[in-house]
mmCIF file of C-alpha atoms in Angstrom:
data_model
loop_
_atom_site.group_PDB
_atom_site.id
_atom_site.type_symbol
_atom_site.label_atom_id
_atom_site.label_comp_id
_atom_site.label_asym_id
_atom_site.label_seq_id
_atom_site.Cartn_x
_atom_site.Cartn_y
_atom_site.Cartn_z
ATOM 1 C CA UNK A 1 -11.724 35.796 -7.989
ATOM 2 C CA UNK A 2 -8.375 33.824 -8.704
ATOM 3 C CA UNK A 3 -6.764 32.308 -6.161
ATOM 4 C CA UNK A 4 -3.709 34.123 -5.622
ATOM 5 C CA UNK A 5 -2.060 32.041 -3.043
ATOM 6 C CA UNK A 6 0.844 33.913 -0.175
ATOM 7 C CA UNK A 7 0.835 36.668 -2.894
ATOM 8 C CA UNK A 8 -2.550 37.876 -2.713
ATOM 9 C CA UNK A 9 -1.652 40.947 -0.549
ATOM 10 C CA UNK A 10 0.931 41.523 -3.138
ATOM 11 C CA UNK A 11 -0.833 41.658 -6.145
ATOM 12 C CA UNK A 12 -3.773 43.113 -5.161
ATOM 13 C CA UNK A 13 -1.967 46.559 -3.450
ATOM 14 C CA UNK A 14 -0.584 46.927 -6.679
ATOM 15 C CA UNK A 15 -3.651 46.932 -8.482
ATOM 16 C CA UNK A 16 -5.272 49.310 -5.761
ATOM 17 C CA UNK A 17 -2.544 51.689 -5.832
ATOM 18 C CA UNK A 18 -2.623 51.894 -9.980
ATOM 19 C CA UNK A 19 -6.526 51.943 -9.422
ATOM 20 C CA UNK A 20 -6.337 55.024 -7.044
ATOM 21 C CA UNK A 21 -3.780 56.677 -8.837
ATOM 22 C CA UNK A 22 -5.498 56.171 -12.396
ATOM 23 C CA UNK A 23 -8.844 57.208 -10.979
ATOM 24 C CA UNK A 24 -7.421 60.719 -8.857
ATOM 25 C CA UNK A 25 -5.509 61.370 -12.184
ATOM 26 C CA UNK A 26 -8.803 61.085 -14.388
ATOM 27 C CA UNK A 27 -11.129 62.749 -11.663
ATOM 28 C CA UNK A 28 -8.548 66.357 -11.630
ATOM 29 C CA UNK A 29 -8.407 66.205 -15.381
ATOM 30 C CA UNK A 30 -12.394 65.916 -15.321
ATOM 31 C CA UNK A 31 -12.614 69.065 -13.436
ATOM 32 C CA UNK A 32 -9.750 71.162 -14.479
ATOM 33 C CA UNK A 33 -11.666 70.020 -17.744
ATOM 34 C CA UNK A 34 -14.819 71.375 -16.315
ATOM 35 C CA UNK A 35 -13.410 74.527 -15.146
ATOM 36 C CA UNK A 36 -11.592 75.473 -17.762
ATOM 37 C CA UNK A 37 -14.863 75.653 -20.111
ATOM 38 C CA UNK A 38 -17.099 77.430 -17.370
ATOM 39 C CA UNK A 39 -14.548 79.862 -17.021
ATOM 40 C CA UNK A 40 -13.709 80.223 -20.933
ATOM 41 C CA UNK A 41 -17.645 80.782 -21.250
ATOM 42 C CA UNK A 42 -18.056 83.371 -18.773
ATOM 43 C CA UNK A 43 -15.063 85.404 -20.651
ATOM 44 C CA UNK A 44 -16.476 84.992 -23.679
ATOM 45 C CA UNK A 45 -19.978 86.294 -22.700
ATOM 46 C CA UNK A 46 -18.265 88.796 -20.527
ATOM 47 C CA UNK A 47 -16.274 90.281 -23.395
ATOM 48 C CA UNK A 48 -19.576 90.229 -25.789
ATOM 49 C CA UNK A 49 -21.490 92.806 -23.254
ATOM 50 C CA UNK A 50 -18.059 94.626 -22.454
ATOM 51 C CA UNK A 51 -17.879 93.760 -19.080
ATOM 52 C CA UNK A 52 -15.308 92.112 -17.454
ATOM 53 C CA UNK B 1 -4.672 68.650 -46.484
ATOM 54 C CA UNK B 2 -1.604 69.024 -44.406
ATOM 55 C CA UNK B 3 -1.241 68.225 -41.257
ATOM 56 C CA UNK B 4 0.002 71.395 -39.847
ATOM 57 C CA UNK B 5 -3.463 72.275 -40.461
ATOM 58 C CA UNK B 6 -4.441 70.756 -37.166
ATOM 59 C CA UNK B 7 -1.851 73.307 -35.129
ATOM 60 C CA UNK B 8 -4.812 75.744 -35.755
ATOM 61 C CA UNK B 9 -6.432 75.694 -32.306
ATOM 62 C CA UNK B 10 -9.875 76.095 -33.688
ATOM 63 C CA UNK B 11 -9.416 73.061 -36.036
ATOM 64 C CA UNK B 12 -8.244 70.972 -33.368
ATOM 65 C CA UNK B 13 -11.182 71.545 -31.085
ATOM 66 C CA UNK B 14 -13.316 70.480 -33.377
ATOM 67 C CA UNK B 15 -11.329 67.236 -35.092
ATOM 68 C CA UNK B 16 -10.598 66.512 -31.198
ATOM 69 C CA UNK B 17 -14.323 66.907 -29.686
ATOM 70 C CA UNK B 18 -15.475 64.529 -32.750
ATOM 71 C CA UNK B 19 -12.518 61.889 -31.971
ATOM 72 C CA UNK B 20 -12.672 62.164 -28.193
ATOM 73 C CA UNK B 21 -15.911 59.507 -27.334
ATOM 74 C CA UNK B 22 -14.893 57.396 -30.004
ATOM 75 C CA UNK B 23 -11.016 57.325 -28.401
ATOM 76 C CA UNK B 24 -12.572 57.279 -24.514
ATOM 77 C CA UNK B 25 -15.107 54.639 -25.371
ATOM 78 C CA UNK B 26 -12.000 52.380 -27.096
ATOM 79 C CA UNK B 27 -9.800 53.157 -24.391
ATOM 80 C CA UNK B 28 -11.930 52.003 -21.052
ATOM 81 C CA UNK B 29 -13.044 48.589 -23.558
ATOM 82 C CA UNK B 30 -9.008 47.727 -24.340
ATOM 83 C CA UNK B 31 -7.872 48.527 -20.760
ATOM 84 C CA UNK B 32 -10.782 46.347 -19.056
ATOM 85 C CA UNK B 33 -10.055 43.608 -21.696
ATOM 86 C CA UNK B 34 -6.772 43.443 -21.060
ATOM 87 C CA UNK B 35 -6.360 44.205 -17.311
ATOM 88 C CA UNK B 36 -9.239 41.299 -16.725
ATOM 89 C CA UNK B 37 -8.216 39.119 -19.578
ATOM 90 C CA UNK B 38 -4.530 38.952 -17.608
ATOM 91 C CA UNK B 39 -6.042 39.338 -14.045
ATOM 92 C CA UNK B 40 -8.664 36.408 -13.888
ATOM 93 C CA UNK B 41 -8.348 33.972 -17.002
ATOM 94 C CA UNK B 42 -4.001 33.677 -17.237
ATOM 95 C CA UNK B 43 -2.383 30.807 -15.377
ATOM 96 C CA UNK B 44 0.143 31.780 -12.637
ATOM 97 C CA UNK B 45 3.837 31.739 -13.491
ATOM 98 C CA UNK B 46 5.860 28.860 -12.597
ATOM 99 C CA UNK B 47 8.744 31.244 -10.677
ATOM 100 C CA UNK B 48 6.736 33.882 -9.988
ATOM 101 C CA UNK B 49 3.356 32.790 -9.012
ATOM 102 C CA UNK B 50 0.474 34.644 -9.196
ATOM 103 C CA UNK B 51 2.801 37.816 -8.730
ATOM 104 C CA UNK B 52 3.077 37.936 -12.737
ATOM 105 C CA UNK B 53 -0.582 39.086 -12.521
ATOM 106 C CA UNK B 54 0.986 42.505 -12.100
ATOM 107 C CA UNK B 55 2.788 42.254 -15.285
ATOM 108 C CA UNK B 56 -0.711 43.390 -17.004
ATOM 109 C CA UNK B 57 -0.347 47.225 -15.044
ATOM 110 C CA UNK B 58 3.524 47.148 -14.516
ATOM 111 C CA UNK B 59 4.234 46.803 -18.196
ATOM 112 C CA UNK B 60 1.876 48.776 -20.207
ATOM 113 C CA UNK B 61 2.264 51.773 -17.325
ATOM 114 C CA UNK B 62 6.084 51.934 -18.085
ATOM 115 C CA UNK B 63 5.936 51.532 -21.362
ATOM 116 C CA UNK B 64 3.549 54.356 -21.956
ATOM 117 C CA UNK B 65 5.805 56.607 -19.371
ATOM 118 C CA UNK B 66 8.345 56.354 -21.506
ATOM 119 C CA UNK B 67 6.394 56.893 -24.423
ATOM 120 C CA UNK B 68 5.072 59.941 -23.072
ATOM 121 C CA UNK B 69 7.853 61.630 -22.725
ATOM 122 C CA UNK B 70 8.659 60.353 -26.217
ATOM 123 C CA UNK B 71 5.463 62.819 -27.061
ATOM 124 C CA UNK B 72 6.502 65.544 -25.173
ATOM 125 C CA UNK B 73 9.943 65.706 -26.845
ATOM 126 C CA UNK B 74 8.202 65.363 -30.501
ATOM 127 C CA UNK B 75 5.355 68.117 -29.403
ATOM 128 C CA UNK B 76 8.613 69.726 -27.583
ATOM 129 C CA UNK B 77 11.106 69.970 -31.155
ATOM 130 C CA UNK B 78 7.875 71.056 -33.526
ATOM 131 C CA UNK B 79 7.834 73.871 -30.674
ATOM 132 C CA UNK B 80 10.783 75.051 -30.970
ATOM 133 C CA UNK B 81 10.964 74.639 -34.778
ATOM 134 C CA UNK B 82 7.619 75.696 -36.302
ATOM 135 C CA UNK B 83 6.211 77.802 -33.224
ATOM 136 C CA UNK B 84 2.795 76.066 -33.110
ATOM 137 C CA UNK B 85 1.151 76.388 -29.475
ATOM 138 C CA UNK B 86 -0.864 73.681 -30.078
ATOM 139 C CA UNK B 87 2.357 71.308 -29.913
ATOM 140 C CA UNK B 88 3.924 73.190 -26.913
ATOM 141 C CA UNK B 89 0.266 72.617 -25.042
ATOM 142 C CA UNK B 90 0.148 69.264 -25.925
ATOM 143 C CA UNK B 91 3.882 68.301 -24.591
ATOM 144 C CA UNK B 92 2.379 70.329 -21.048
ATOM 145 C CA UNK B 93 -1.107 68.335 -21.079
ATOM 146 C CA UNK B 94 0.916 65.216 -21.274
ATOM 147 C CA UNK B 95 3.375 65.722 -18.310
ATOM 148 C CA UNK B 96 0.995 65.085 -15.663
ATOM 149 C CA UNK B 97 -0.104 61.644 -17.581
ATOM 150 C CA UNK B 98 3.555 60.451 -17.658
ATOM 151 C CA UNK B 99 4.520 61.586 -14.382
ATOM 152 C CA UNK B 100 1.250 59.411 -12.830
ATOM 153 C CA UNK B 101 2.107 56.468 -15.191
ATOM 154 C CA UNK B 102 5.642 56.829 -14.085
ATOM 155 C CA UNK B 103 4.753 56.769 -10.297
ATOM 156 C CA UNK B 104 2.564 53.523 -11.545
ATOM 157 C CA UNK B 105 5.776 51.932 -12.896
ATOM 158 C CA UNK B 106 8.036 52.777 -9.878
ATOM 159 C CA UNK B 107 4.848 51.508 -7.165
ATOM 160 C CA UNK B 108 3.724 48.358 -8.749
ATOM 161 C CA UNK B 109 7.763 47.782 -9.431
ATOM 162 C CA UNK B 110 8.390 47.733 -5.959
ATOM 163 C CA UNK B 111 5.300 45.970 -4.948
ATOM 164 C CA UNK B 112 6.255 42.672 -6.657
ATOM 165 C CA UNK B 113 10.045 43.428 -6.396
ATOM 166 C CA UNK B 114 9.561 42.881 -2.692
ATOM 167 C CA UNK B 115 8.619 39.115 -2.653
ATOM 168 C CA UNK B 116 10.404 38.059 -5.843
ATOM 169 C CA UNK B 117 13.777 39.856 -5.176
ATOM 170 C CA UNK B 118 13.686 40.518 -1.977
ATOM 171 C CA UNK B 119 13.689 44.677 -1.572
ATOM 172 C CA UNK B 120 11.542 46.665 -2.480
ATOM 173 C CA UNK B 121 14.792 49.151 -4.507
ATOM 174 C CA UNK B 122 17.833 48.452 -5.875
ATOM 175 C CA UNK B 123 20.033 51.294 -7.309
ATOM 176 C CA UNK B 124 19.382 49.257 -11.128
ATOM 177 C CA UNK B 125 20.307 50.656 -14.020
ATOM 178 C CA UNK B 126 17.021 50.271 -15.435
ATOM 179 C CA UNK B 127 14.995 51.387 -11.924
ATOM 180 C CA UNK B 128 17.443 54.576 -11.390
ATOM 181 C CA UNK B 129 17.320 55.637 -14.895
ATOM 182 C CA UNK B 130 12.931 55.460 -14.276
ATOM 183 C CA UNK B 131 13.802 57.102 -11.076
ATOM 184 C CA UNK B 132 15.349 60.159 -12.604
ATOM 185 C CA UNK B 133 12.830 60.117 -15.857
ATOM 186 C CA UNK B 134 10.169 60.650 -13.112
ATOM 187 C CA UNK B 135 12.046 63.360 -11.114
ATOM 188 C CA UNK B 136 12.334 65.140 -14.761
ATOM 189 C CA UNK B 137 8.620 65.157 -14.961
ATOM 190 C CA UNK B 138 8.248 66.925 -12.035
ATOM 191 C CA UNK B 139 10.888 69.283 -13.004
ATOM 192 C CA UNK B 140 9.185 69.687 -16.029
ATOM 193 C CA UNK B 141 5.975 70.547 -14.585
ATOM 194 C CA UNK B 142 7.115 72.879 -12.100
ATOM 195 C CA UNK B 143 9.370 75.178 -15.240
ATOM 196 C CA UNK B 144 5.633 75.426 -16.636
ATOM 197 C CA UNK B 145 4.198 76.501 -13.201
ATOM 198 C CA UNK B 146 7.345 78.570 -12.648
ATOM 199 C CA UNK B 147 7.341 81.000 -15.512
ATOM 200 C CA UNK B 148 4.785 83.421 -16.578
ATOM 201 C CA UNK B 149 5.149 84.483 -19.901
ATOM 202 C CA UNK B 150 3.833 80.881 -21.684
ATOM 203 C CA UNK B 151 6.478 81.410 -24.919
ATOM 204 C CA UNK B 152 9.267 81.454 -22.428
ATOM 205 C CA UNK B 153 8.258 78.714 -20.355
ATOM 206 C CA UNK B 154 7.044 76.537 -23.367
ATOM 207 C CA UNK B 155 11.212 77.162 -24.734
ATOM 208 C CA UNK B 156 12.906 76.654 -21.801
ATOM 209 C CA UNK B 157 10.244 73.267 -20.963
ATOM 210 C CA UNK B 158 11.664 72.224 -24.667
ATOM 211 C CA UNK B 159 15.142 72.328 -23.801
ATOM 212 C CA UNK B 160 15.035 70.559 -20.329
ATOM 213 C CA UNK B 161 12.507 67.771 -22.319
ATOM 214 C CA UNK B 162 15.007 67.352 -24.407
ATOM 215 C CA UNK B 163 17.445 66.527 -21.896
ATOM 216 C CA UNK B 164 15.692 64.152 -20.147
ATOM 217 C CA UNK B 165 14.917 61.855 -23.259
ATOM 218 C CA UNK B 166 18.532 60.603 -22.211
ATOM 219 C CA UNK B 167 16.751 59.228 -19.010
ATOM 220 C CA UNK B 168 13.966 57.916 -21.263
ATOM 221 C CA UNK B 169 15.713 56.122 -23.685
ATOM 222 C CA UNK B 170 18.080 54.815 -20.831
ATOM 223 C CA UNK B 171 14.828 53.634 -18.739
ATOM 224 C CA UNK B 172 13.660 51.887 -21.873
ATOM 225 C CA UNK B 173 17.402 49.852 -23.327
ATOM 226 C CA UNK B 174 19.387 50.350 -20.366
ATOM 227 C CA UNK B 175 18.885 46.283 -20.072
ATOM 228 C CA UNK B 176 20.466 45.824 -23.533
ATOM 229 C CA UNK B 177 23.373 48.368 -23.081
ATOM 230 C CA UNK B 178 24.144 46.671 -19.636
ATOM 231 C CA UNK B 179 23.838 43.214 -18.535
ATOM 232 C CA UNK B 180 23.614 43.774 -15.082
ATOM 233 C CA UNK B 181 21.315 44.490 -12.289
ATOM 234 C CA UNK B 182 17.971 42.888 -11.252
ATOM 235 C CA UNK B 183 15.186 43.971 -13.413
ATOM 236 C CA UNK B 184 14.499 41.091 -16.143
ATOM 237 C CA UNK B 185 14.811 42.220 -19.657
ATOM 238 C CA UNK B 186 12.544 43.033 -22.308
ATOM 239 C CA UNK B 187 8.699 41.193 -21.763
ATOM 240 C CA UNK B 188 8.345 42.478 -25.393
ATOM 241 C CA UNK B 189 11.136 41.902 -28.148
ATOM 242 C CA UNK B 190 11.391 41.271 -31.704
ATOM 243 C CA UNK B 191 12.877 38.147 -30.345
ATOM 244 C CA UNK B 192 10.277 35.359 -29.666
ATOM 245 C CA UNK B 193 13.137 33.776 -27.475
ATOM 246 C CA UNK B 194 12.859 36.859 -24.789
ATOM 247 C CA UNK B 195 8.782 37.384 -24.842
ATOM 248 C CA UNK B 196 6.979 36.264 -22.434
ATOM 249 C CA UNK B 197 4.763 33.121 -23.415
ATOM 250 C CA UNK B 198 1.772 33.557 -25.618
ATOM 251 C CA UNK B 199 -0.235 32.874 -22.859
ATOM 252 C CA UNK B 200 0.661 36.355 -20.931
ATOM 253 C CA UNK B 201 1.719 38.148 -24.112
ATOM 254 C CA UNK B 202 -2.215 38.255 -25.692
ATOM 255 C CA UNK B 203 -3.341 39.894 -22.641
ATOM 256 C CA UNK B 204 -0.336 41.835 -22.257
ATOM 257 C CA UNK B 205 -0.603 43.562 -25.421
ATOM 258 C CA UNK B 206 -4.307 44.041 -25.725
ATOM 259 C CA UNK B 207 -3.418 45.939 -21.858
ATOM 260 C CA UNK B 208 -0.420 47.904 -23.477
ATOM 261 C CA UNK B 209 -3.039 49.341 -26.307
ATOM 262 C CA UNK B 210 -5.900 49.953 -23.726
ATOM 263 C CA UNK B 211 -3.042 52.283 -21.825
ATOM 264 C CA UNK B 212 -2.088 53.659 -24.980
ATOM 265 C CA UNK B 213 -5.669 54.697 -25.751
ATOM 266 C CA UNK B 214 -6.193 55.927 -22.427
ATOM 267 C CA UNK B 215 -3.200 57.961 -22.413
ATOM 268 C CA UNK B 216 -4.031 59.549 -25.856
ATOM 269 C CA UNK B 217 -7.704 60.348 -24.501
ATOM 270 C CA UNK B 218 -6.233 61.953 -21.456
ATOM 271 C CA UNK B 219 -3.572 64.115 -23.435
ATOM 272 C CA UNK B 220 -6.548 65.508 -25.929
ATOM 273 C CA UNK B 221 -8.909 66.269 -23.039
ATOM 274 C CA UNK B 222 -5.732 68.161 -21.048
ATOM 275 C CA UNK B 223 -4.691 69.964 -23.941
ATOM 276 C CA UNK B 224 -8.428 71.171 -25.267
ATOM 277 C CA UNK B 225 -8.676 72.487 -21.400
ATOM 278 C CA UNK B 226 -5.179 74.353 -22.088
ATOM 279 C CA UNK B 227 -6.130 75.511 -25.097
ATOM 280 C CA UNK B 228 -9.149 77.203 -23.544
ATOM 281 C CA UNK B 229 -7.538 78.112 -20.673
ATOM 282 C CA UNK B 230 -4.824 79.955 -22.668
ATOM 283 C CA UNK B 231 -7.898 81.844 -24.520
ATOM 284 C CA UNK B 232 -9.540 82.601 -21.345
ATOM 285 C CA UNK B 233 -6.410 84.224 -20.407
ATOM 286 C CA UNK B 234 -5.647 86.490 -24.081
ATOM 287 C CA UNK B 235 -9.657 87.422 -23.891
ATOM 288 C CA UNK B 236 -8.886 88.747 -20.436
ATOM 289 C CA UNK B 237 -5.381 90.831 -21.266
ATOM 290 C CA UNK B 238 -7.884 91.958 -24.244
ATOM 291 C CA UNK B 239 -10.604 93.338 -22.281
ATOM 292 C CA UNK B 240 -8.278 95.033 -19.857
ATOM 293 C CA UNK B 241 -5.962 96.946 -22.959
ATOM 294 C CA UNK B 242 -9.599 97.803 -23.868
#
């Protein structure tokens, strides 16, 4: 770890807040992601047997 | 082959679920380079001390808000011109990436304006204009969420991206057009007088490519789950005309 001197608290709340931000922005695209396919699946299988 | 060939949807799921480890893999390896190339092994800066540590997330998350909406208007114009969905999806996916870099920009921004200029805000030409670019992406977003029929929404989305690329190009050269305010200029010019030393600017770029890698893998995963989504959604008006 650097030493980053009176500016420590400084630098590294910037880094968590772009850390928390980056990861809750790649964690809902992940599972919108997710969803999306499971949901396009059961459509498609739903429409093959003509059920909805 | 043309390139237009890709607006197919069914082409660009499968040119996109070839490219998207390859892009992913490149992505987290440029960002962790970068980011821990600038964090642990660059000197402190004689003004600004071991605050220019956040010039590593600061920079390349502006610069890639701005470029984002850059996309959006290009996905945004071949939308309105040609009528491909695939560009009007991909201008949506993207919104959500440029907002969050956006809010990056504005947080670490005030972070390390605090100590180094004394306030955390300062109505700058350069911090409003980012101000209002990210207000626009959340006006953006919410015209998507707003309107049902997707052909409307994805026109009227067009027009207001359009609009804001005033507040884009403002957030990026508003420096250049006025010589004022408190935000330093460029870190990156054509000019070697106005870059930052070589011993930031290595790091700096390799972090502004690692963003740009991880914003590309982000926009082709949001727009393949749009894509499928807006299939989902015509299988479903199918099955109940049926």
């Amino acid at each position: 770890m650097p030493d980053l001197g009176k500016y420590a608290f400084t630098v590294l709340s910037a880094y968590g807040a772009t850390i928390v931000l980056l990861a809750a922005l790649i964690a809902v695209t992940w599972v919108q992601s997710r969803r999306a396919k499971s949901r396009l699946a059961e459509i498609e299988v739903s429409s093959e047997t003509g059920s909805v | 082959m043309s390139l237009w060939e890709y607006a197919n949807p069914a082409r660009f799921m499968r040119l996109t679920e070839r490219m998207l480890p390859v892009l992913g893999a490149l992505a987290v390896l440029t960002v962790l380079m970068g980011v821990i190339w600038g964090f642990f092994f660059t000197p402190d800066d004689y003004k600004q001390g071991s605050t220019a540590k956040i010039l590593y997330i600061h920079v390349p998350s502006a610069t890639m808000a701005v470029s984002a909406w850059f996309m959006m208007l290009a996905g945004s114009l071949i939308w309105l011109v040609r009528r491909h969905h695939v560009s009007a999806l991909a201008a949506k996916a993207a919104a959500p990436v440029g907002m969050v870099l956006t809010l990056i920009g504005l947080v670490t921004g005030a972070i390390w304006g605090q100590p180094m200029w004394g306030t955390w805000w300062a109505w700058d030409p350069r911090l409003t204009s980012f101000l209002i670019l990210f207000l626009f992406y959340l006006g953006y977003i919410a015209l998507w969420e707003a309107i049902e029929d997707p052909d409307t929404a994805a026109d009227l989305t067009s027009v207001l991206c359009i609009v804001g690329s005033v507040f884009a190009v403002l957030s990026r050269y508003a420096v250049n057009f006025w010589n004022q305010g408190l935000h330093q200029g460029a870190s990156l010019s054509l000019d070697e007088k106005e870059n930052v030393s070589d011993v930031f600017w290595i790091p700096l770029v390799i972090a502004i490519v690692g963003f740009g890698l991880m914003f590309a893998t982000l926009v082709l995963v949001r727009t393949r789950t749009e894509i499928r989504l807006r299939r989902a959604s015509a299988l479903m008006s199918r099955q109940r005309r049926a």
